[in-house]
PDB file of C-alpha atoms in Angstrom:
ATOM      1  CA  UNK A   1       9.980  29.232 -41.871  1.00  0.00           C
ATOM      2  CA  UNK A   2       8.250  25.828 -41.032  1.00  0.00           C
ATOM      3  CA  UNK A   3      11.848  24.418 -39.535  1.00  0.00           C
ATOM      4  CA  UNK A   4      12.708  27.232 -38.043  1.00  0.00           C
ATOM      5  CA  UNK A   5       9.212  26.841 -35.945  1.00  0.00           C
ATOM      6  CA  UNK A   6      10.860  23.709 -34.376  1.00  0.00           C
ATOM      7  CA  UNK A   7      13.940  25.797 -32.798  1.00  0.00           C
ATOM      8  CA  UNK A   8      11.799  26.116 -29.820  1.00  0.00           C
ATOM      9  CA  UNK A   9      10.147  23.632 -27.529  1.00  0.00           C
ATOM     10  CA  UNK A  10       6.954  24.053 -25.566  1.00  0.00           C
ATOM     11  CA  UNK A  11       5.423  21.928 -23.316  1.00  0.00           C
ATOM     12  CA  UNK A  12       1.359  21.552 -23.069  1.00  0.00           C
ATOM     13  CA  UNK A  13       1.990  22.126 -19.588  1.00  0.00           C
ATOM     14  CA  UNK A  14       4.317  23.404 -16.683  1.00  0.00           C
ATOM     15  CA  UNK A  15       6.606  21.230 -14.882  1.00  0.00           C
ATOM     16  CA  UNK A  16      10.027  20.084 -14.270  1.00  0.00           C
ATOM     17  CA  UNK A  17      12.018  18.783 -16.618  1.00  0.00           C
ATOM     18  CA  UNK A  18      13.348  15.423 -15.494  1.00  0.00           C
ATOM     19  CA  UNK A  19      15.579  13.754 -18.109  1.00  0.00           C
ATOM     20  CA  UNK A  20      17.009  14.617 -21.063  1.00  0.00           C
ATOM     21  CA  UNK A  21      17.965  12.484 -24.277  1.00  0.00           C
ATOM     22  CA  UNK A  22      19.765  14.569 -26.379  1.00  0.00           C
ATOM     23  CA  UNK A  23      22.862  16.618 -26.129  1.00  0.00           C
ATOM     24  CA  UNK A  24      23.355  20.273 -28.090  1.00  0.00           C
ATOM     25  CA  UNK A  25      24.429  19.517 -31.014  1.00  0.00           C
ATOM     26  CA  UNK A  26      23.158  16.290 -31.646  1.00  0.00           C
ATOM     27  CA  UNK A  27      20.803  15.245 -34.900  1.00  0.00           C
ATOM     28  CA  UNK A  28      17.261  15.023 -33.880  1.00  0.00           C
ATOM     29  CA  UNK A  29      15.289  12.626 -36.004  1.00  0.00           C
ATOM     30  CA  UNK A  30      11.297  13.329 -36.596  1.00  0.00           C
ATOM     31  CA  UNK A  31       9.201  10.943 -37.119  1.00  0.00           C
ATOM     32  CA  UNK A  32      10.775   7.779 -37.177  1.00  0.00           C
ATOM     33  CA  UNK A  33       9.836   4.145 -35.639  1.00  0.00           C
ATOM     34  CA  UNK A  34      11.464   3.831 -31.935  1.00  0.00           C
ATOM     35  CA  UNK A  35      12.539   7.300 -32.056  1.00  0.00           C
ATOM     36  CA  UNK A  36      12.802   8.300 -28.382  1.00  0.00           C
ATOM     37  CA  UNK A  37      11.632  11.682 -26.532  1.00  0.00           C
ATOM     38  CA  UNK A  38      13.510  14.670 -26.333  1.00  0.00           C
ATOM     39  CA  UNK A  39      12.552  15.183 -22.861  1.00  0.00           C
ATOM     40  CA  UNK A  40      10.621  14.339 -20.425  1.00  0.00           C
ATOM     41  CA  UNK A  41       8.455  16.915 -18.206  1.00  0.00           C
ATOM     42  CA  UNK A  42       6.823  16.379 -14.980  1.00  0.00           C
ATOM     43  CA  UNK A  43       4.080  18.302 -13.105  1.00  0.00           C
ATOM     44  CA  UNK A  44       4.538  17.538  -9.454  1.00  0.00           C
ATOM     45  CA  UNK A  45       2.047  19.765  -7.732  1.00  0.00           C
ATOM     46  CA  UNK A  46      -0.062  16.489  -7.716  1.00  0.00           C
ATOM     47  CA  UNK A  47       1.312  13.012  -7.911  1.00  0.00           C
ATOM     48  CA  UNK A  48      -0.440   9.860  -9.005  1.00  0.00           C
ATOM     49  CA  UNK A  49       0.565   6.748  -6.620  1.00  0.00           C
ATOM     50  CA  UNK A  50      -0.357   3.387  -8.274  1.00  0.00           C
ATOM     51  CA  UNK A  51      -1.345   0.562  -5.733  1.00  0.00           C
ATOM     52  CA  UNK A  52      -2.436  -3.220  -6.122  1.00  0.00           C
ATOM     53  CA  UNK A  53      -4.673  -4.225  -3.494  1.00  0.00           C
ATOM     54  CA  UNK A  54      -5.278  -7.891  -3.128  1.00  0.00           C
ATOM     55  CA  UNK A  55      -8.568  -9.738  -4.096  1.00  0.00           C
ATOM     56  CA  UNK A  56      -9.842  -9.958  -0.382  1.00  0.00           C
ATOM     57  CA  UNK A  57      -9.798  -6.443   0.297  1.00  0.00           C
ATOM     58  CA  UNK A  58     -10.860  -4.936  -3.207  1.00  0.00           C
ATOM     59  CA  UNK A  59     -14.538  -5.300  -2.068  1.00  0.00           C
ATOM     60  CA  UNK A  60     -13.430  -2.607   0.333  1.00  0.00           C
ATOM     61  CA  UNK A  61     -12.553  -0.207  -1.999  1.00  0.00           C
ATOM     62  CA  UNK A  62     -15.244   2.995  -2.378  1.00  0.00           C
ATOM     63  CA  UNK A  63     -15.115   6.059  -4.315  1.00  0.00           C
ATOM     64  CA  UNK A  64     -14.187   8.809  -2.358  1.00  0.00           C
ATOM     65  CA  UNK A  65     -11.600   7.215  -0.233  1.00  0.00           C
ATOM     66  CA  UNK A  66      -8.391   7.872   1.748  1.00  0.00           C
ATOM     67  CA  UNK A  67      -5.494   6.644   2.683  1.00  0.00           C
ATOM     68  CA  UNK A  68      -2.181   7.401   4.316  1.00  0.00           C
ATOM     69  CA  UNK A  69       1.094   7.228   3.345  1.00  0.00           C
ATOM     70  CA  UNK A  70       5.131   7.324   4.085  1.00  0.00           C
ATOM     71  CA  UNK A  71       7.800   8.046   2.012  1.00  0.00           C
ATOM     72  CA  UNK A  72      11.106   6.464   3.291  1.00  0.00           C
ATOM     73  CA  UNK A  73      13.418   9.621   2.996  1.00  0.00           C
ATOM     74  CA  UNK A  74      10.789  11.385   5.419  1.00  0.00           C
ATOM     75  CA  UNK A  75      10.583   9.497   8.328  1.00  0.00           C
ATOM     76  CA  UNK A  76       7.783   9.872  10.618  1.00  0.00           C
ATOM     77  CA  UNK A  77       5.819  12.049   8.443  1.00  0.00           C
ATOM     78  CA  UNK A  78       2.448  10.902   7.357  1.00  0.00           C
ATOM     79  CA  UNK A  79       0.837  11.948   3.409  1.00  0.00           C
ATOM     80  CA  UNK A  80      -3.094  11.700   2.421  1.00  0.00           C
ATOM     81  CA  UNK A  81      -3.909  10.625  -0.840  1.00  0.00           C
ATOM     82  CA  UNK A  82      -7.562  10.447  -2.299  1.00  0.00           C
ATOM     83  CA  UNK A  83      -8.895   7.576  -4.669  1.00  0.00           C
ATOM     84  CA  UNK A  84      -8.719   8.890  -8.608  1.00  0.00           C
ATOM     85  CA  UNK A  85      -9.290   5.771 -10.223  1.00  0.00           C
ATOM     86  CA  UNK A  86     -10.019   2.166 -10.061  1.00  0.00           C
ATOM     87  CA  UNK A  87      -9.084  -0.833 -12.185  1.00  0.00           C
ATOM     88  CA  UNK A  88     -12.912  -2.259 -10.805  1.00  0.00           C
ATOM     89  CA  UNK A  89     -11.365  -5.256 -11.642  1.00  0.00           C
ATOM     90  CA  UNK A  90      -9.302  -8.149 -10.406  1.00  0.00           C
ATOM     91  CA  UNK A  91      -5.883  -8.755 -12.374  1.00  0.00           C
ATOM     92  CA  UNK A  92      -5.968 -12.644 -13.156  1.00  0.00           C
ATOM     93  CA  UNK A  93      -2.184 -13.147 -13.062  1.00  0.00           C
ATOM     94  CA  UNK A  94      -1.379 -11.268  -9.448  1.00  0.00           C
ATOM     95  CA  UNK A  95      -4.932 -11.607  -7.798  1.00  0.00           C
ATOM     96  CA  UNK A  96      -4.963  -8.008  -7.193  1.00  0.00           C
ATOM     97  CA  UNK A  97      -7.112  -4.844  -8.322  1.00  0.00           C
ATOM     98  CA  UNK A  98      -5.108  -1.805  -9.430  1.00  0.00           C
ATOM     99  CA  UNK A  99      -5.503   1.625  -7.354  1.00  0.00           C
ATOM    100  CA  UNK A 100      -4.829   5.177  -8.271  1.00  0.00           C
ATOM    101  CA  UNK A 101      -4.596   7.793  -5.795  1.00  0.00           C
ATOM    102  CA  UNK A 102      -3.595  11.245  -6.286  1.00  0.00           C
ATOM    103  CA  UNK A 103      -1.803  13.102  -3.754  1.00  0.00           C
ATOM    104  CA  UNK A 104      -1.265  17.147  -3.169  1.00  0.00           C
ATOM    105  CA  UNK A 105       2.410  17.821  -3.531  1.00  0.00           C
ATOM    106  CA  UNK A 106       2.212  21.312  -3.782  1.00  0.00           C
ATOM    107  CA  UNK A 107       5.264  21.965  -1.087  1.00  0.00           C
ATOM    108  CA  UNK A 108       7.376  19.404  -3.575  1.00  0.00           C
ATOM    109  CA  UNK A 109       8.306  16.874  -0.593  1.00  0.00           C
ATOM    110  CA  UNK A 110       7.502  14.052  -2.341  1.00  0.00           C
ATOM    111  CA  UNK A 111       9.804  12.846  -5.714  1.00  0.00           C
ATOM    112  CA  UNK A 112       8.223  11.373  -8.740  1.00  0.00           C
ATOM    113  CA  UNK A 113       9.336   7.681  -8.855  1.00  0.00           C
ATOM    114  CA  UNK A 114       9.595   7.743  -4.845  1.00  0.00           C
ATOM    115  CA  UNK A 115       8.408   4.527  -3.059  1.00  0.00           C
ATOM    116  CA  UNK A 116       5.744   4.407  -0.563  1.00  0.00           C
ATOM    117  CA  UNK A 117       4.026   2.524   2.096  1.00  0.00           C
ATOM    118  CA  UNK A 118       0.257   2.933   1.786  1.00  0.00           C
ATOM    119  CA  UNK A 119      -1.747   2.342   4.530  1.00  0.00           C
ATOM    120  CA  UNK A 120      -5.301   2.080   4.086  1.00  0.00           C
ATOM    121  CA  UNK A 121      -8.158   1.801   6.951  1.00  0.00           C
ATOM    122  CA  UNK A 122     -10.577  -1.138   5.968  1.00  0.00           C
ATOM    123  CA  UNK A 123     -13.390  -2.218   8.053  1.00  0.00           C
ATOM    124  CA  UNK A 124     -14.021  -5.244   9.313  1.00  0.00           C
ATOM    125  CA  UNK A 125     -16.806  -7.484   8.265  1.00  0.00           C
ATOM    126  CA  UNK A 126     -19.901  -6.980  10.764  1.00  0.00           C
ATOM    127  CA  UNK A 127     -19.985  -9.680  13.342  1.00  0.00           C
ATOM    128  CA  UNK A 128     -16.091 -10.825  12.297  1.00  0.00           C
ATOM    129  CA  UNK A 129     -13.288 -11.828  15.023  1.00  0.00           C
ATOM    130  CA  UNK A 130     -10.124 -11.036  15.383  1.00  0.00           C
ATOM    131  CA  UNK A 131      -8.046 -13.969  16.527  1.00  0.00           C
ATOM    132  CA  UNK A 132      -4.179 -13.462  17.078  1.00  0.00           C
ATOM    133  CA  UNK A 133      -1.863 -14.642  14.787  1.00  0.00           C
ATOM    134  CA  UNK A 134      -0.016 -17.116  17.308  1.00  0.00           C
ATOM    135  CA  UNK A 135      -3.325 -19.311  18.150  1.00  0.00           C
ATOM    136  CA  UNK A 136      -2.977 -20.353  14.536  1.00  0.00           C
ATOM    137  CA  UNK A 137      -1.843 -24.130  13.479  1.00  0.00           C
ATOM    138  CA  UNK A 138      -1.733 -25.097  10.004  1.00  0.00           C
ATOM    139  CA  UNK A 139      -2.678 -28.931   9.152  1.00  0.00           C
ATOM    140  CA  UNK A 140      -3.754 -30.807   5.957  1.00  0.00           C
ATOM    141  CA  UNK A 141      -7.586 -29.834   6.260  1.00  0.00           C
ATOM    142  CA  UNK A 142      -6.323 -26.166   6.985  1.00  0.00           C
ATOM    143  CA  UNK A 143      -5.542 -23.399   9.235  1.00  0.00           C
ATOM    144  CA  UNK A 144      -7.206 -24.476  12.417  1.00  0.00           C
ATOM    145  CA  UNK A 145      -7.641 -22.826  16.073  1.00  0.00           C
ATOM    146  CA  UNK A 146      -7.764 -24.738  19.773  1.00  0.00           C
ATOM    147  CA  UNK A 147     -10.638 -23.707  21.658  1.00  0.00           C
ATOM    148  CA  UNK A 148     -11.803 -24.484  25.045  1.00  0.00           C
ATOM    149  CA  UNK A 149     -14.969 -26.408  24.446  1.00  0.00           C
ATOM    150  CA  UNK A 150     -17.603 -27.770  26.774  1.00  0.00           C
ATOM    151  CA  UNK A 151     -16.600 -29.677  29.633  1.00  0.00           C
ATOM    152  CA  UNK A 152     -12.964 -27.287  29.376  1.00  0.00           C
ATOM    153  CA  UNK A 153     -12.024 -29.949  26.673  1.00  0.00           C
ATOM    154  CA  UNK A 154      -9.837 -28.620  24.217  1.00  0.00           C
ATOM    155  CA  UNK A 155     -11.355 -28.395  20.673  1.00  0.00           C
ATOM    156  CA  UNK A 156      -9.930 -27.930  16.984  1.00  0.00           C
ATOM    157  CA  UNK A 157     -11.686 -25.698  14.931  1.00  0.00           C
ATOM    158  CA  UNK A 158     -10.718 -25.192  10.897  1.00  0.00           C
ATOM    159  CA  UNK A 159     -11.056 -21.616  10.256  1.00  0.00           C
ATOM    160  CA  UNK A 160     -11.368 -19.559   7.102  1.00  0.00           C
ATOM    161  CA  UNK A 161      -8.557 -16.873   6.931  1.00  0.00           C
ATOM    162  CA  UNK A 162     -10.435 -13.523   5.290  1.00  0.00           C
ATOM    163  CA  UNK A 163      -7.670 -11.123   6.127  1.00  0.00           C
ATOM    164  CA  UNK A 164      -4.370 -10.757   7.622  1.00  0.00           C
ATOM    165  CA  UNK A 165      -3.996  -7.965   9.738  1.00  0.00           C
ATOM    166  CA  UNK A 166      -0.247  -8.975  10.350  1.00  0.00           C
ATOM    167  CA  UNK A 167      -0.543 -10.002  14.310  1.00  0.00           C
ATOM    168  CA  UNK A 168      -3.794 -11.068  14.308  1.00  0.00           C
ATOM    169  CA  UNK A 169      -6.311 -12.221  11.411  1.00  0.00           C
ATOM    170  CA  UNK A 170      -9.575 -11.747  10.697  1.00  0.00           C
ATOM    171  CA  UNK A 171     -11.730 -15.313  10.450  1.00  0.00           C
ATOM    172  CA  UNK A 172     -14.154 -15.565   7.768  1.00  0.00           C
ATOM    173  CA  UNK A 173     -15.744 -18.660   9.062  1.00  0.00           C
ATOM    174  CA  UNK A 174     -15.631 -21.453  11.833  1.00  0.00           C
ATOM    175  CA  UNK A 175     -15.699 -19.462  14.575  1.00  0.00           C
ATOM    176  CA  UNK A 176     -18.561 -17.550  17.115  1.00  0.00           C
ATOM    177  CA  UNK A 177     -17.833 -14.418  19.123  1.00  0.00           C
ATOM    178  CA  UNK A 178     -18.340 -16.473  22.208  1.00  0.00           C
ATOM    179  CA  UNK A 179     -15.958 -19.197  21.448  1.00  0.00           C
ATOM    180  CA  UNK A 180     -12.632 -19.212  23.861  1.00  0.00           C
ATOM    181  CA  UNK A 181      -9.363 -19.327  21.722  1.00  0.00           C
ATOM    182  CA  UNK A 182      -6.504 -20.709  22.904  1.00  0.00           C
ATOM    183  CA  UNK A 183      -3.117 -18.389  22.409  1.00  0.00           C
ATOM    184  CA  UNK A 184      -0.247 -19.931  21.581  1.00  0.00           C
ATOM    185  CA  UNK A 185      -1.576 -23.612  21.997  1.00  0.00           C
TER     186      UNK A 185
END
């Protein structure tokens, strides 16, 4: 009566199942080391999306938040995704902090194991500036900026980096809100 119990399969929950390791017909062992699962079942109503955010931005990170998201085989269509969980800690060997959101796929758009590109909506620093990412030079003491100075004399300025927006950054130091950059010097 006890084996015949094992006949029939039930999962503690409902979902999909999306692979399969054995065959009908094939001898299912119980019990022993490296054995591998018969199936495996997956609830997609609500997916879990694992991001690493690097250490500049991770002070950035609040309960409660949002973000957006794409999905390459749905172009132009955007996804929301709330914060579940938080690492709260920085990962010494990639310099990042590990994310999970969890995202409503009730409609079943979105595959488990898809890729996606998160896009998240940080604030700047208060007081920060924004200087495009052509006025940069890089030299030995740093990245540095040209700036028009007094007298219309050109000046170098070494600049702290805090983030990179892509086309422009955001300084963290060694520069004022009224200093004039120089694009593309």
């Amino acid at each position: 009566e006890a084996m015949e119990s094992f006949k029939r399969l039930v999962a503690p929950f409902d979902g999909i199942v999306t692979s399969r390791a054995v065959d009908v017909g094939a001898l299912v062992l119980v019990g022993t080391p490296g054995a591998t699962p018969l199936f495996t079942v997956a609830d997609q109503k609500k997916l879990r999306i694992y991001v690493r955010v690097p250490q500049t931005d991770a002070s950035a990170v609040q309960p409660g938040m949002t973000a957006t998201f794409t999905v390459p085989e749905l172009p132009g269509r955007n996804f929301t995704a709330a914060l579940g969980a938080s690492a709260n800690a920085v990962a010494s060997a990639s310099g990042t902090q590990l994310l999970q959101f969890q995202a409503d796929n009730s409609k079943g758009l979105i595959r488990p194991g898809d890729y996606a590109e998160m896009h998240f909506a940080i604030p700047s620093a208060k007081g920060s500036v924004h200087v495009p990412a052509t006025a940069l030079m890089f030299r030995d003491e740093g990245p540095v900026v040209a700036t028009v100075g007094p007298g219309d004399r050109v000046r170098l300025k070494v600049i702290t980096i805090r983030r990179d927006l892509g086309s422009a950054v955001e300084v963290g130091a060694g520069l004022s809100l009224d200093d004039r950059v120089i694009d593309n010097p």
